[in-house]
């Protein structure tokens, strides 16, 4: 099971290049949307929806709420119109909107019953390997034990490829607070994994 935490994707030079390319693509899509070419919204959805859904899922712990956040974010994007041309970092902007939408959902949650975090699949195995499926299930349960503030920072760092400065901007905290949440979250996750491993 300990191998799974080491399987978190590293932020390598190759992935950094891929993120820069994605940033450029998103910037072009924002410019197309700002110019009134609404077909770009479909392309932006293809590029961003899974990242938005992942952030919302890791923040809210509810698949239903995460799907609502994705829809809300794209409504907000469509409403921006020409203002999108002024956005300097579209990836960070969209993730900020997604984070705020997820927080809004959490605030409204008291009005309805939602799925417990323990039942949320934060990670899923991409193949049918029984061992990987079990590990993903176990790590998902452990992720549910982290505060959502730490869980979100880990998600943004490893699965969206954001820098700690971008993460700070997205969640509205200084870079050093984001770094502290990331470090504490990883340490707590490793400790939980160690405790879980010893209990088996």
GROMACS .gro file of C-alpha atoms in nm:
model
  200
    1UNK     CA    1   0.000   0.000   0.000
    2UNK     CA    2   0.286   0.238   0.070
    3UNK     CA    3   0.375   0.218  -0.298
    4UNK     CA    4   0.058   0.410  -0.386
    5UNK     CA    5   0.173   0.731  -0.218
    6UNK     CA    6   0.492   0.708  -0.419
    7UNK     CA    7   0.276   0.661  -0.729
    8UNK     CA    8   0.147   1.016  -0.704
    9UNK     CA    9   0.264   1.174  -1.027
   10UNK     CA   10   0.586   1.368  -0.975
   11UNK     CA   11   0.610   1.720  -1.109
   12UNK     CA   12   0.880   1.648  -1.368
   13UNK     CA   13   1.023   1.870  -1.641
   14UNK     CA   14   0.815   1.676  -1.893
   15UNK     CA   15   0.491   1.731  -1.703
   16UNK     CA   16   0.587   2.096  -1.651
   17UNK     CA   17   0.622   2.133  -2.030
   18UNK     CA   18   0.286   1.963  -2.079
   19UNK     CA   19   0.127   2.204  -1.829
   20UNK     CA   20   0.281   2.505  -2.007
   21UNK     CA   21   0.140   2.376  -2.338
   22UNK     CA   22  -0.201   2.325  -2.175
   23UNK     CA   23  -0.182   2.679  -2.032
   24UNK     CA   24  -0.118   2.814  -2.382
   25UNK     CA   25  -0.409   2.610  -2.523
   26UNK     CA   26  -0.643   2.733  -2.249
   27UNK     CA   27  -0.532   3.093  -2.311
   28UNK     CA   28  -0.616   3.053  -2.681
   29UNK     CA   29  -0.957   2.908  -2.593
   30UNK     CA   30  -1.025   3.201  -2.359
   31UNK     CA   31  -0.936   3.441  -2.641
   32UNK     CA   32  -1.173   3.258  -2.878
   33UNK     CA   33  -1.452   3.275  -2.621
   34UNK     CA   34  -1.381   3.644  -2.559
   35UNK     CA   35  -1.417   3.699  -2.935
   36UNK     CA   36  -1.759   3.532  -2.928
   37UNK     CA   37  -1.661   3.192  -3.074
   38UNK     CA   38  -1.874   2.976  -2.847
   39UNK     CA   39  -1.753   2.650  -3.008
   40UNK     CA   40  -1.439   2.701  -2.799
   41UNK     CA   41  -1.650   2.627  -2.490
   42UNK     CA   42  -1.675   2.261  -2.596
   43UNK     CA   43  -1.298   2.241  -2.636
   44UNK     CA   44  -1.245   2.408  -2.300
   45UNK     CA   45  -1.487   2.161  -2.143
   46UNK     CA   46  -1.287   1.870  -2.289
   47UNK     CA   47  -0.963   2.021  -2.155
   48UNK     CA   48  -1.080   2.133  -1.811
   49UNK     CA   49  -1.389   1.944  -1.694
   50UNK     CA   50  -1.205   1.645  -1.545
   51UNK     CA   51  -0.968   1.872  -1.349
   52UNK     CA   52  -1.258   2.080  -1.220
   53UNK     CA   53  -1.452   1.766  -1.128
   54UNK     CA   54  -1.149   1.624  -0.947
   55UNK     CA   55  -1.095   1.940  -0.744
   56UNK     CA   56  -1.464   1.960  -0.656
   57UNK     CA   57  -1.474   1.591  -0.562
   58UNK     CA   58  -1.166   1.623  -0.341
   59UNK     CA   59  -1.314   1.937  -0.184
   60UNK     CA   60  -1.673   1.822  -0.131
   61UNK     CA   61  -1.645   1.443  -0.115
   62UNK     CA   62  -1.964   1.412  -0.320
   63UNK     CA   63  -1.990   1.303  -0.684
   64UNK     CA   64  -2.324   1.482  -0.717
   65UNK     CA   65  -2.183   1.806  -0.578
   66UNK     CA   66  -1.873   1.776  -0.796
   67UNK     CA   67  -2.089   1.743  -1.109
   68UNK     CA   68  -2.286   2.051  -0.999
   69UNK     CA   69  -1.961   2.245  -0.957
   70UNK     CA   70  -1.849   2.157  -1.311
   71UNK     CA   71  -2.178   2.283  -1.451
   72UNK     CA   72  -2.162   2.599  -1.240
   73UNK     CA   73  -1.805   2.675  -1.350
   74UNK     CA   74  -1.891   2.652  -1.719
   75UNK     CA   75  -2.197   2.874  -1.672
   76UNK     CA   76  -1.969   3.129  -1.507
   77UNK     CA   77  -1.713   3.098  -1.790
   78UNK     CA   78  -1.984   3.154  -2.053
   79UNK     CA   79  -2.110   3.460  -1.864
   80UNK     CA   80  -1.767   3.627  -1.870
   81UNK     CA   81  -1.768   3.692  -2.245
   82UNK     CA   82  -1.509   3.948  -2.356
   83UNK     CA   83  -1.364   3.974  -2.004
   84UNK     CA   84  -1.195   3.635  -2.056
   85UNK     CA   85  -0.936   3.804  -2.279
   86UNK     CA   86  -0.799   3.982  -1.970
   87UNK     CA   87  -0.739   3.659  -1.774
   88UNK     CA   88  -0.362   3.605  -1.748
   89UNK     CA   89  -0.362   3.246  -1.621
   90UNK     CA   90  -0.678   3.065  -1.738
   91UNK     CA   91  -0.593   2.739  -1.556
   92UNK     CA   92  -0.552   2.917  -1.221
   93UNK     CA   93  -0.860   3.131  -1.290
   94UNK     CA   94  -1.080   2.829  -1.367
   95UNK     CA   95  -0.951   2.637  -1.065
   96UNK     CA   96  -1.018   2.943  -0.846
   97UNK     CA   97  -1.376   2.960  -0.976
   98UNK     CA   98  -1.410   2.584  -0.918
   99UNK     CA   99  -1.274   2.610  -0.564
  100UNK     CA  100  -1.515   2.892  -0.478
  101UNK     CA  101  -1.807   2.704  -0.634
  102UNK     CA  102  -1.718   2.396  -0.428
  103UNK     CA  103  -1.706   2.606  -0.111
  104UNK     CA  104  -2.050   2.746  -0.199
  105UNK     CA  105  -2.180   2.389  -0.237
  106UNK     CA  106  -2.037   2.293   0.103
  107UNK     CA  107  -2.212   2.594   0.260
  108UNK     CA  108  -2.544   2.490   0.103
  109UNK     CA  109  -2.493   2.125   0.199
  110UNK     CA  110  -2.663   2.160   0.535
  111UNK     CA  111  -2.994   2.177   0.347
  112UNK     CA  112  -2.960   1.828   0.203
  113UNK     CA  113  -2.803   1.491   0.281
  114UNK     CA  114  -2.489   1.401   0.082
  115UNK     CA  115  -2.265   1.101   0.047
  116UNK     CA  116  -2.013   1.057   0.327
  117UNK     CA  117  -1.644   1.118   0.251
  118UNK     CA  118  -1.567   0.760   0.352
  119UNK     CA  119  -1.766   0.641   0.050
  120UNK     CA  120  -1.601   0.878  -0.197
  121UNK     CA  121  -1.359   0.740  -0.454
  122UNK     CA  122  -1.092   1.011  -0.456
  123UNK     CA  123  -0.868   0.775  -0.651
  124UNK     CA  124  -0.968   0.498  -0.885
  125UNK     CA  125  -0.759   0.229  -1.049
  126UNK     CA  126  -0.728   0.277  -1.425
  127UNK     CA  127  -0.710  -0.096  -1.491
  128UNK     CA  128  -0.876  -0.413  -1.362
  129UNK     CA  129  -0.582  -0.516  -1.141
  130UNK     CA  130  -0.743  -0.625  -0.811
  131UNK     CA  131  -0.442  -0.510  -0.609
  132UNK     CA  132  -0.451  -0.160  -0.764
  133UNK     CA  133  -0.828  -0.138  -0.711
  134UNK     CA  134  -0.785  -0.230  -0.343
  135UNK     CA  135  -0.499   0.019  -0.300
  136UNK     CA  136  -0.701   0.298  -0.464
  137UNK     CA  137  -0.995   0.221  -0.235
  138UNK     CA  138  -0.772   0.221   0.074
  139UNK     CA  139  -0.595   0.544  -0.021
  140UNK     CA  140  -0.932   0.707  -0.100
  141UNK     CA  141  -1.046   0.622   0.252
  142UNK     CA  142  -0.727   0.773   0.393
  143UNK     CA  143  -0.769   1.088   0.182
  144UNK     CA  144  -1.115   1.120   0.337
  145UNK     CA  145  -0.937   1.149   0.673
  146UNK     CA  146  -0.748   1.461   0.566
  147UNK     CA  147  -0.892   1.807   0.614
  148UNK     CA  148  -1.033   1.926   0.282
  149UNK     CA  149  -0.788   2.219   0.281
  150UNK     CA  150  -0.493   1.975   0.272
  151UNK     CA  151  -0.664   1.736   0.030
  152UNK     CA  152  -0.731   2.018  -0.219
  153UNK     CA  153  -0.369   2.139  -0.213
  154UNK     CA  154  -0.244   1.784  -0.280
  155UNK     CA  155  -0.489   1.752  -0.570
  156UNK     CA  156  -0.392   2.085  -0.726
  157UNK     CA  157  -0.019   2.006  -0.695
  158UNK     CA  158  -0.022   1.649  -0.822
  159UNK     CA  159  -0.318   1.625  -1.056
  160UNK     CA  160  -0.353   1.976  -1.199
  161UNK     CA  161   0.018   2.063  -1.189
  162UNK     CA  162  -0.022   2.398  -1.015
  163UNK     CA  163   0.271   2.568  -0.847
  164UNK     CA  164   0.243   2.648  -0.477
  165UNK     CA  165   0.205   3.017  -0.568
  166UNK     CA  166  -0.085   2.932  -0.801
  167UNK     CA  167  -0.239   2.709  -0.534
  168UNK     CA  168  -0.218   2.994  -0.286
  169UNK     CA  169  -0.400   3.221  -0.530
  170UNK     CA  170  -0.663   2.957  -0.608
  171UNK     CA  171  -0.752   2.884  -0.245
  172UNK     CA  172  -0.693   3.241  -0.125
  173UNK     CA  173  -0.395   3.191   0.106
  174UNK     CA  174  -0.028   3.297   0.095
  175UNK     CA  175   0.212   3.068  -0.092
  176UNK     CA  176   0.375   2.963   0.236
  177UNK     CA  177   0.040   2.858   0.382
  178UNK     CA  178  -0.027   2.651   0.070
  179UNK     CA  179   0.319   2.492   0.107
  180UNK     CA  180   0.252   2.418   0.473
  181UNK     CA  181  -0.086   2.260   0.396
  182UNK     CA  182   0.074   2.048   0.125
  183UNK     CA  183   0.361   1.934   0.347
  184UNK     CA  184   0.132   1.863   0.645
  185UNK     CA  185  -0.119   1.680   0.423
  186UNK     CA  186   0.148   1.454   0.272
  187UNK     CA  187   0.296   1.385   0.617
  188UNK     CA  188  -0.046   1.305   0.762
  189UNK     CA  189  -0.129   1.084   0.463
  190UNK     CA  190   0.199   0.893   0.507
  191UNK     CA  191   0.130   0.853   0.879
  192UNK     CA  192  -0.224   0.730   0.811
  193UNK     CA  193  -0.087   0.485   0.555
  194UNK     CA  194   0.170   0.364   0.804
  195UNK     CA  195  -0.094   0.317   1.075
  196UNK     CA  196  -0.324   0.142   0.826
  197UNK     CA  197  -0.040  -0.087   0.712
  198UNK     CA  198   0.047  -0.178   1.074
  199UNK     CA  199  -0.320  -0.258   1.149
  200UNK     CA  200  -0.327  -0.519   0.872
   0.00000   0.00000   0.00000
